[in-house]
GROMACS .gro file of C-alpha atoms in nm:
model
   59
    1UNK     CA    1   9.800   7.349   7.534
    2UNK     CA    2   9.487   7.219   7.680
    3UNK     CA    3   9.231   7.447   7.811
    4UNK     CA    4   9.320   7.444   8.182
    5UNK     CA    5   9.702   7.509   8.129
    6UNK     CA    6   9.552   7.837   7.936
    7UNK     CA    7   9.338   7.936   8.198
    8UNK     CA    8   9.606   7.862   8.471
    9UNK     CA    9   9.877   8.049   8.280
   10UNK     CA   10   9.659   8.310   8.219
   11UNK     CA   11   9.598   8.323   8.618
   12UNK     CA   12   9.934   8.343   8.654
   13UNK     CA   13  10.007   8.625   8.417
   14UNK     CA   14   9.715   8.835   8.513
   15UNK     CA   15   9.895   8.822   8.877
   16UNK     CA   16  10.258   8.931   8.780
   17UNK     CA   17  10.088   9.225   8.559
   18UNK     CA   18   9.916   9.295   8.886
   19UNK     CA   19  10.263   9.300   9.102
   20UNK     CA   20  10.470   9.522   8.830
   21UNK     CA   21  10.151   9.779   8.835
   22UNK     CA   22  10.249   9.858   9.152
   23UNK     CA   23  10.587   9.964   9.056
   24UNK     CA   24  10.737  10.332   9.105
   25UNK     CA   25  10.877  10.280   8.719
   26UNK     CA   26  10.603  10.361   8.434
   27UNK     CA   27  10.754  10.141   8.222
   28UNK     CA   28  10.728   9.863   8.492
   29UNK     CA   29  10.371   9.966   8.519
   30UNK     CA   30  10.271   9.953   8.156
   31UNK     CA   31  10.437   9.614   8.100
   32UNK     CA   32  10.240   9.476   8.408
   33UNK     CA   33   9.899   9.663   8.245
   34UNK     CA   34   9.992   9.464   7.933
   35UNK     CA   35  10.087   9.137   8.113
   36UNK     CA   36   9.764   9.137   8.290
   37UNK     CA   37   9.588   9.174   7.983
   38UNK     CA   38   9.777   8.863   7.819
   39UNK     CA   39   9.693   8.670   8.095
   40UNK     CA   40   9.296   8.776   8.075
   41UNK     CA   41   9.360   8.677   7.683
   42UNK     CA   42   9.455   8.332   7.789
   43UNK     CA   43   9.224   8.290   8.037
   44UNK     CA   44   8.930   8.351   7.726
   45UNK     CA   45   9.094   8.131   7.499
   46UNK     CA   46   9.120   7.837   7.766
   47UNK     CA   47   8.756   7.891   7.865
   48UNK     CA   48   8.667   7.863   7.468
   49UNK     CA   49   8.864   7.568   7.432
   50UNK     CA   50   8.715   7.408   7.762
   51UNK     CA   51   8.354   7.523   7.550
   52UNK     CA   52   8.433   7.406   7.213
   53UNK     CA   53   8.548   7.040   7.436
   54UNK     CA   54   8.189   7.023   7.574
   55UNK     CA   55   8.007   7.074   7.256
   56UNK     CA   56   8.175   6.796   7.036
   57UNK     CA   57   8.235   6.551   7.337
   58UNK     CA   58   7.803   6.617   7.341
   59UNK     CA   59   7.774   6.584   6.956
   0.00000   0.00000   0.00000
């Protein structure tokens, strides 16, 4: 995956963790706690993708 499809899925993620946290169910809310933190994850890795991109494109 390229760097923005990480950062867009990881948009996307963080989002639907956001929606199930507001859930009556605590298991509903934990998997949208851990969802959202997936989607933060991917949104890192897609920004040091985008990073490590720049620096050998420059090299």
């Amino acid at each position: 995956m390229g760097s923005t499809t990480d950062k867009m899925k990881g948009k996307a993620n963080e989002m639907v963790g956001k929606v199930k946290q507001a859930s009556d169910k605590p298991s509903t809310r934990a998997e949208g706690r851990m969802q959202e933190r997936k989607g933060e994850a991917q949104q890192v890795k897609g920004k040091v993708k985008e990073n490590l991109k720049d620096r050998i494109d420059k090299a």
